[in-house]
Coordinates of C-alpha atoms in Angstrom, one line a residue:
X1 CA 76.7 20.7 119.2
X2 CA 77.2 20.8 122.5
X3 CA 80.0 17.9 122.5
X4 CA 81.5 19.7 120.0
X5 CA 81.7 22.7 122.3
X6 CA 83.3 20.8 125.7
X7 CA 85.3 19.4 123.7
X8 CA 86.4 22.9 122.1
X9 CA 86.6 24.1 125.9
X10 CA 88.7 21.1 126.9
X11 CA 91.4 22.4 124.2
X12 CA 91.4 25.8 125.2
X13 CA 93.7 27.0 127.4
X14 CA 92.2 28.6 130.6
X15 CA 93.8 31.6 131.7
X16 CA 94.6 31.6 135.5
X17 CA 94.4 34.7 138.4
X18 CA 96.6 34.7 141.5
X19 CA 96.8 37.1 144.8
X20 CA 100.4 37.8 144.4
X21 CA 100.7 40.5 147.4
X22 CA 98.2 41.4 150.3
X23 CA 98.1 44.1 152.9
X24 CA 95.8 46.0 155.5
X25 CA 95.7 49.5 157.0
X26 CA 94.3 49.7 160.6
X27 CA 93.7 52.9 161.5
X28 CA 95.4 54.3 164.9
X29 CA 96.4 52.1 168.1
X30 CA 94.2 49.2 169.2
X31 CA 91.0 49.9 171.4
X32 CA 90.0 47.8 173.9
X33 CA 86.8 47.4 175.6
X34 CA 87.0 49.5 178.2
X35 CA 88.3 52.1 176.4
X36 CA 85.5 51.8 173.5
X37 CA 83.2 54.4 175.1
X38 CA 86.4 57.0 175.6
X39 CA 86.9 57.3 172.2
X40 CA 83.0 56.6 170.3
X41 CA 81.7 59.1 173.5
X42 CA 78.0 58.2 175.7
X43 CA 74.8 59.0 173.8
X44 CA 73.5 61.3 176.2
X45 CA 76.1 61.2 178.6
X46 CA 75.5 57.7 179.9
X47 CA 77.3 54.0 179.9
X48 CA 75.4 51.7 177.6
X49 CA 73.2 49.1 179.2
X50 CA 74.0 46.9 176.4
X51 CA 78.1 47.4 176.0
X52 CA 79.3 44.5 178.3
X53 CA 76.3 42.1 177.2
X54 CA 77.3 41.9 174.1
X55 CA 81.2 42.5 174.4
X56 CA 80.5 39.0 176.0
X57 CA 78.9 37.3 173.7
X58 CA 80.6 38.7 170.7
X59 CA 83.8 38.0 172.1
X60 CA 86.1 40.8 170.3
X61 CA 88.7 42.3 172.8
X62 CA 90.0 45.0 170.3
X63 CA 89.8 46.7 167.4
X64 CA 90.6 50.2 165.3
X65 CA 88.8 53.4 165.0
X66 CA 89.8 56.3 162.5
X67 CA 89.4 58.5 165.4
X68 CA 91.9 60.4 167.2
X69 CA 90.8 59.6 171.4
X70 CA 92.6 62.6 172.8
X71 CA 90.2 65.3 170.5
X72 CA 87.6 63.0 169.0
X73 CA 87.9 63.8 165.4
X74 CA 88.4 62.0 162.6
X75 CA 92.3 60.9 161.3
X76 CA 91.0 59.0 158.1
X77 CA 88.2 58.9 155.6
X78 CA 87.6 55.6 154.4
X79 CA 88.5 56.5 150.8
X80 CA 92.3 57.6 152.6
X81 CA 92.3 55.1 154.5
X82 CA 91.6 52.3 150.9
X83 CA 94.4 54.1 149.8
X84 CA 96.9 53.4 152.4
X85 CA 96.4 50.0 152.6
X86 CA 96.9 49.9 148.4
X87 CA 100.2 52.4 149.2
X88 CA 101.4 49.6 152.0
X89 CA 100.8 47.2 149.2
X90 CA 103.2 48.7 146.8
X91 CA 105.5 49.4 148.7
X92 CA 105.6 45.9 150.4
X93 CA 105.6 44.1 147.1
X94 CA 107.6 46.4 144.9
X95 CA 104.2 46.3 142.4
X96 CA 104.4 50.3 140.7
X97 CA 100.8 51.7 141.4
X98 CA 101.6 53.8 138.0
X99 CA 101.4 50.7 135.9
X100 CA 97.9 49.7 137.8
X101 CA 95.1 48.9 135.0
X102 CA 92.4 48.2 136.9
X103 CA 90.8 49.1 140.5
X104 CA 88.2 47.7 141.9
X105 CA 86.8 48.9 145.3
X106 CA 84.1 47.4 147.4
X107 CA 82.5 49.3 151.1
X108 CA 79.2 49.0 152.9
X109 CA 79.8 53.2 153.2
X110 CA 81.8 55.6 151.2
X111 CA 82.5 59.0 152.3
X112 CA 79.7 60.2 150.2
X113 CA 76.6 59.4 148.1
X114 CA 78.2 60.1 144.9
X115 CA 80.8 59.8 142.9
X116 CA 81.7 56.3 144.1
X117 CA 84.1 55.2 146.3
X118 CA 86.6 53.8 143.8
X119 CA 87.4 57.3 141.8
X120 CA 88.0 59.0 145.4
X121 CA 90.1 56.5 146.1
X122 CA 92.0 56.5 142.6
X123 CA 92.3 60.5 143.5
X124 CA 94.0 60.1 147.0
X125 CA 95.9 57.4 144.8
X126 CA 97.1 59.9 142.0
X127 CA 98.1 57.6 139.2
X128 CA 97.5 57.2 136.0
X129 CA 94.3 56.7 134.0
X130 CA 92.8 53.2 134.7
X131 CA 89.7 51.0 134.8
X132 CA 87.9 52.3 138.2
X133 CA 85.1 50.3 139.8
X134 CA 82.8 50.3 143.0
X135 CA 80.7 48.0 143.8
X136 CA 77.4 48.2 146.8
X137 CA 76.3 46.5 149.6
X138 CA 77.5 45.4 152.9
X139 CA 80.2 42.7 154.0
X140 CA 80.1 40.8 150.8
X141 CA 80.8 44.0 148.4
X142 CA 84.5 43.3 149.1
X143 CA 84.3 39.4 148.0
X144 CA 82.3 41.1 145.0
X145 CA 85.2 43.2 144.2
X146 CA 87.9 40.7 144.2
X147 CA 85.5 38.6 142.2
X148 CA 85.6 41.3 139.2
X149 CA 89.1 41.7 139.5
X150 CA 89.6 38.6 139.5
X151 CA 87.5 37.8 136.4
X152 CA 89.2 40.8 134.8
X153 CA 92.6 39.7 135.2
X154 CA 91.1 35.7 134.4
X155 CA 89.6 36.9 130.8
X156 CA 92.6 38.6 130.3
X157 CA 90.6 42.4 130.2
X158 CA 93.6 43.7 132.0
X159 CA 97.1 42.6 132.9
X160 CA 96.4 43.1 136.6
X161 CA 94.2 44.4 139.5
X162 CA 93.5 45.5 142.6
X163 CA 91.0 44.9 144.6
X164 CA 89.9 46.3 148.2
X165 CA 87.6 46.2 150.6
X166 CA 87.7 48.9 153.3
X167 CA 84.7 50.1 156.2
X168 CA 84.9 53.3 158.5
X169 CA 82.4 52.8 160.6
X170 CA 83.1 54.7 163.2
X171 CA 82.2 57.7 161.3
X172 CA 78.5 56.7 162.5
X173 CA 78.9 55.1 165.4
X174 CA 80.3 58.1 167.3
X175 CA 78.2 59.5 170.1
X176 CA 77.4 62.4 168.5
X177 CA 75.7 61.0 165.5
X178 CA 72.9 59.6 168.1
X179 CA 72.4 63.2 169.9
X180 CA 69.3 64.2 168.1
X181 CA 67.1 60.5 168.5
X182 CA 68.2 60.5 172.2
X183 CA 66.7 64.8 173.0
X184 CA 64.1 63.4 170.6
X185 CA 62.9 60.2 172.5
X186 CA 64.0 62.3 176.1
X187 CA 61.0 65.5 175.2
X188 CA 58.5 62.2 174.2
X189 CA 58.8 60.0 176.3
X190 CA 60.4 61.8 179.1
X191 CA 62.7 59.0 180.2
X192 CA 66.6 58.4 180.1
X193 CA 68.5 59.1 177.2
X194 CA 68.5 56.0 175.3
X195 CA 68.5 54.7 172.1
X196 CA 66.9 51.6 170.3
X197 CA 68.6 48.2 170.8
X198 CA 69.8 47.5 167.4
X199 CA 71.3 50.6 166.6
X200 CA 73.4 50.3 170.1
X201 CA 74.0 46.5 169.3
X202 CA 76.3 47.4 166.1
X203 CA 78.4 50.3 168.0
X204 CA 80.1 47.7 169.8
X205 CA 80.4 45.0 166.9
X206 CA 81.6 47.6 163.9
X207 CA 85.2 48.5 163.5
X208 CA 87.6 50.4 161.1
X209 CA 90.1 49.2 158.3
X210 CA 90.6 48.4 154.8
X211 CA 92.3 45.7 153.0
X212 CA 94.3 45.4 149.5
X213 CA 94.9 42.3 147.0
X214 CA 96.9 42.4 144.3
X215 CA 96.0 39.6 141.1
X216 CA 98.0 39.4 138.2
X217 CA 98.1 36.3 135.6
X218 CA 101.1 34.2 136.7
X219 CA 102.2 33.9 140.5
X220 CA 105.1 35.2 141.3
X221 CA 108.5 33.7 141.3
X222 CA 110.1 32.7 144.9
X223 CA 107.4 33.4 146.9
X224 CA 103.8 32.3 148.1
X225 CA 100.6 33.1 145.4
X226 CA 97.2 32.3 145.9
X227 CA 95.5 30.9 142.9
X228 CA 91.9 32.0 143.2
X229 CA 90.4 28.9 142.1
X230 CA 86.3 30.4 141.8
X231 CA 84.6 32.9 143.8
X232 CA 80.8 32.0 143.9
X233 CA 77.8 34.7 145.5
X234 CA 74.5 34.2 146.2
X235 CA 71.3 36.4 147.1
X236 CA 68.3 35.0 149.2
X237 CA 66.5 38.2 148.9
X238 CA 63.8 36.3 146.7
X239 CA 62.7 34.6 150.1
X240 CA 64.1 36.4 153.3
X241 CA 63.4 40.1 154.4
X242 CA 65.8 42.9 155.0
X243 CA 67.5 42.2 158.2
X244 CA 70.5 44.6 157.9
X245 CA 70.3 48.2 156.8
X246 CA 71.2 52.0 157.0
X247 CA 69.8 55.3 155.2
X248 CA 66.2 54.1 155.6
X249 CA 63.5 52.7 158.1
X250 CA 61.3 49.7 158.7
X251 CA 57.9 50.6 158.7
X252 CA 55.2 49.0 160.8
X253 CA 54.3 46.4 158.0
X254 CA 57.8 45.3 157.5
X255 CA 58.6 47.5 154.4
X256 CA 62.0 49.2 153.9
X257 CA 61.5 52.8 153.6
X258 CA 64.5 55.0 151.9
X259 CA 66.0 58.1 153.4
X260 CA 64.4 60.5 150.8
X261 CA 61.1 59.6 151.9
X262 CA 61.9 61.5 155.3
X263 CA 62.6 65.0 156.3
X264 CA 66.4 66.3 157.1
X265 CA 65.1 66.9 160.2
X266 CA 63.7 62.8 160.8
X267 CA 67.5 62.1 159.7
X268 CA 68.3 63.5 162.7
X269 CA 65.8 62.5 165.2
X270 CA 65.0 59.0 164.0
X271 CA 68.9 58.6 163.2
X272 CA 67.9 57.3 159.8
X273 CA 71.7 56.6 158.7
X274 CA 72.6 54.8 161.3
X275 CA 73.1 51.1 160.9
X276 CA 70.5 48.6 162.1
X277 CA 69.9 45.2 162.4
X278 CA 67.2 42.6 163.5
X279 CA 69.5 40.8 165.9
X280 CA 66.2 38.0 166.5
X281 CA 66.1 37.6 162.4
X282 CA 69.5 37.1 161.9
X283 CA 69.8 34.4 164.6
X284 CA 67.2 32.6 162.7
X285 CA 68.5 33.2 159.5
X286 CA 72.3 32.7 159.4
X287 CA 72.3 29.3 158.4
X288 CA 70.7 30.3 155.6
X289 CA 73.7 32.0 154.1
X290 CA 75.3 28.4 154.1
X291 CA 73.0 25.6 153.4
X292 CA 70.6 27.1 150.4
X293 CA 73.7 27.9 148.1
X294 CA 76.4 25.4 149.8
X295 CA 74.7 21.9 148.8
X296 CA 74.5 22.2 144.9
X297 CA 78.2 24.2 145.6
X298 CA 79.6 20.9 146.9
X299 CA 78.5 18.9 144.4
X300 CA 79.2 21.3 141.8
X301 CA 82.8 21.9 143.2
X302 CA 83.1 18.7 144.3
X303 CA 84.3 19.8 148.1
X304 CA 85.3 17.8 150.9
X305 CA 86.2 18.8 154.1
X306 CA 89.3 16.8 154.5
X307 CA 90.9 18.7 151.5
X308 CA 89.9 21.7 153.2
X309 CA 93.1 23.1 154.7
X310 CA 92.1 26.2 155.8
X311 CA 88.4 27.6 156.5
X312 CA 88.2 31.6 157.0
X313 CA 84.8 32.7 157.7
X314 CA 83.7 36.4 158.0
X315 CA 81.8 35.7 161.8
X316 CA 80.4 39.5 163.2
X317 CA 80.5 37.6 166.8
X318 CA 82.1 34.4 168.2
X319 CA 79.0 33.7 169.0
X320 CA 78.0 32.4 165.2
X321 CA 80.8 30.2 165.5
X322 CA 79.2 27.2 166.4
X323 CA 76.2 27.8 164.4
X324 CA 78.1 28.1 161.7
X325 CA 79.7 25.0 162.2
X326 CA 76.9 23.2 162.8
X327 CA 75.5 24.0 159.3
X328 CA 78.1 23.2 157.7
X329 CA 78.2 19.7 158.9
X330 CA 74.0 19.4 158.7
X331 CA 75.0 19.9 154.6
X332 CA 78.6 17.3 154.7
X333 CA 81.2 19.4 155.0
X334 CA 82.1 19.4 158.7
X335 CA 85.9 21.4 158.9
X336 CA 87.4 20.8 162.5
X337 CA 88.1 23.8 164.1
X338 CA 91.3 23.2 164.2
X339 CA 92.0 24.1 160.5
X340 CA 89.6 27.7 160.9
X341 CA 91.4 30.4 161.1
X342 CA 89.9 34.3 162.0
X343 CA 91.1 37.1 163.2
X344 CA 88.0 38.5 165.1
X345 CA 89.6 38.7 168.5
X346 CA 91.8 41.4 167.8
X347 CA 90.9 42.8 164.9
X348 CA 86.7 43.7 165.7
X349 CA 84.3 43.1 162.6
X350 CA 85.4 45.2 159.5
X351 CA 82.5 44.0 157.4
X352 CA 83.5 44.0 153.7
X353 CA 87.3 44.5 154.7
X354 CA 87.1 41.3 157.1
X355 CA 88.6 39.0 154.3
X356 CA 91.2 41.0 153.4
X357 CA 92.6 41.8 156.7
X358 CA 92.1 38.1 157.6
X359 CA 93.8 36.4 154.5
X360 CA 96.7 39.1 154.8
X361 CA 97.3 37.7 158.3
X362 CA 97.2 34.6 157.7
X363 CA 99.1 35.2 154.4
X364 CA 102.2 36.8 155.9
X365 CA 102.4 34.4 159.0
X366 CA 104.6 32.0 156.5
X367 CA 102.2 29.1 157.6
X368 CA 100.7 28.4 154.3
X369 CA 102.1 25.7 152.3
X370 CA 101.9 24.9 149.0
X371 CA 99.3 22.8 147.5
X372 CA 97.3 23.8 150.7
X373 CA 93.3 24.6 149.9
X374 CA 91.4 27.7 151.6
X375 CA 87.5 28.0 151.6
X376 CA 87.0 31.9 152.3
X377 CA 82.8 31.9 153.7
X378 CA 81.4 35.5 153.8
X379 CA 77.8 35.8 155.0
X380 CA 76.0 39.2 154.4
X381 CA 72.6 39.9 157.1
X382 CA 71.5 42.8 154.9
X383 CA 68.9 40.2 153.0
X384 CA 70.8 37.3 153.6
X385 CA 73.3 36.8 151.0
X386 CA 76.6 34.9 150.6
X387 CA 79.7 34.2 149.1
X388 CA 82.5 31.3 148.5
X389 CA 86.1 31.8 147.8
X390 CA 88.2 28.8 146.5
X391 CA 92.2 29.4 146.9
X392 CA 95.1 27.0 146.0
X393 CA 98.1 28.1 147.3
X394 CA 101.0 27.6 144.4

């Protein structure tokens, strides 16, 4: 039976799905790291002890808030901002968003708890009736969006897609959002305003922007696709603890505890929506993300690194860099850094947009040839997850 099936699977034709257009929307003029503090504002009125520490490690010299620096406010909300990068990538492709069938959207925060983020965004879109879907978590909810797109489009579900990823952090990493915590932890412990390391560590690694694929069946005619050859995720939760995380508190044993077990007023006090993370766990974990699900993917995929043309990891500092490299050659597939390619520098981190705004780069710089293979790595530190991308370029 079952050589009668591969041998039924062999003769049927496999559909195909290919990124025939990319953009990215980056809200307002780039910030550098001086100016960082100018437009988020000083919790309590004070520099950051921790600001130029990590600006030096992390080694990101600008990036993009959806804040306006002259008043402070807001000039976007992320599901706007989604939608401007989908609006730049009709009208950069000539694809008519009123014969869109399916939308797939994928942030670590919406604008709100409910409804999700993908029918906000269809509403700032405006057209027609079509297949909406969100999906949750952190950096890697993007890769799991353009996954179902991608599957959508593969299966033949729908006769195209879109798929984004898109982050506004700076909607919680403004000063403001920490006033409470610091009065809170100035009438306890009568010291200097001040807040706890790991929330401070993410206001200078976070940044704004949103990305925008499109995938249709056949590439395009005259111009460069990118055949999405598999897309491949994996959780470590069964193993590893909660190292990234927002709307919720650690407890003293280690458990996560959810923001509707505390009081509006702990919201404020104990800043319960900001984001955190375990900077000491995720130093000891992120080769994790890599070499549980990477060894059985090689041999699975058969990869080499010498047909690796291209290697785009998702890296939250330059300081992962090497560690990152490091794993990958402990498990066979050491890629020079010569043939990596981010965008980190000058773009910040923008979590689950970060592959989008990096491909699109890379995609419109006319270096990509065809035949060339890209390996797309996006590590996620809320429990350790991770995901594979696979492109051909055609």
């Amino acid at each position: 039976m079952s050589n009668l099936l591969a041998q039924m699977m062999r003769a049927w034709p496999m559909s195909e799905a290919f990124i025939t257009a990319t953009a990215a929307a980056l809200p307002n003029a780039p910030v550098d790291n001086e100016s960082i503090e100018a437009v988020l504002g000083q919790i309590g009125g004070k520099p950051s002890r921790a600001r130029p520490i990590i600006l030096r490690q992390n080694g990101i010299k600008s990036r993009h808030y959806a804040i306006d620096p002259a008043n402070g406010l807001p000039t976007h909300t992320n599901a706007s901002l989604t939608a401007e990068a989908i609006r730049t990538l009709a009208q950069t492709s000539g694809f008519a968003l009123d014969s869109l069938r399916c939308l797939v959207t994928g942030t670590s925060m919406p604008d709100q708890i409910m409804p999700n983020h993908g029918v906000m965004v269809h509403g700032e879109l405006g057209n027609p009736a079509c297949e909406v879907v969100s999906t949750a978590g952190i950096c890697l909810s993007g890769l799991a969006a353009l996954k179902y797109a991608w599957l959508a489009v593969k299966g033949e579900e729908t006769a195209n897609a879109v798929a984004t990823g898109s982050e506004l952090s700076s909607a919680i990493l403004r000063a403001n959002c920490f006033s409470e915590e610091s009065a809170a932890r100035v009438a306890a412990l009568s010291t200097q305003p001040a807040i706890a390391f790991e929330k401070d560590f993410l206001r200078w690694m976070l940044s704004d922007g949103a990305g925008a694929f499109l995938i249709e069946p056949r590439p395009r005619a005259g111009q460069t696709n990118l055949r999405i050859d598999w897309i491949e995720l994996s959780s470590a939760a069964h193993r590893l603890p909660v190292c990234m995380y927002s709307g919720s508190e650690r407890s003293l044993d280690g458990k996560l505890v959810g923001w509707a077990q505390f009081s509006p007023r702990q919201w404020a006090e104990k800043s319960i929506f900001a984001v955190k993370q375990d900077v000491k766990l995720l130093d000891r974990h992120i080769g994790d993300a890599m070499q549980t699900p990477l060894p059985a993917l090689i041999m699975r995929r058969d990869l080499k690194a010498e047909e690796i043309d291209w290697f785009l990891p998702h890296m939250s500092s330059y300081y992962f860099q090497q560690l990152i490299f490091d794993a990958l050659a402990q498990i066979g597939l050491p890629i020079p850094f010569d043939r990596w390619f981010t965008n980190l520098e000058t773009k910040g981190n923008t979590g689950s947009a970060s592959i989008f705004i990096m491909l699109d780069e890379l995609y419109r710089s006319r270096r990509l040839v065809p035949g060339e293979r890209l390996l797309c790595f996006v590590p996620e530190s809320g429990r350790f997850s991770s995901g594979f991308m696979h492109l051909t370029v055609v």
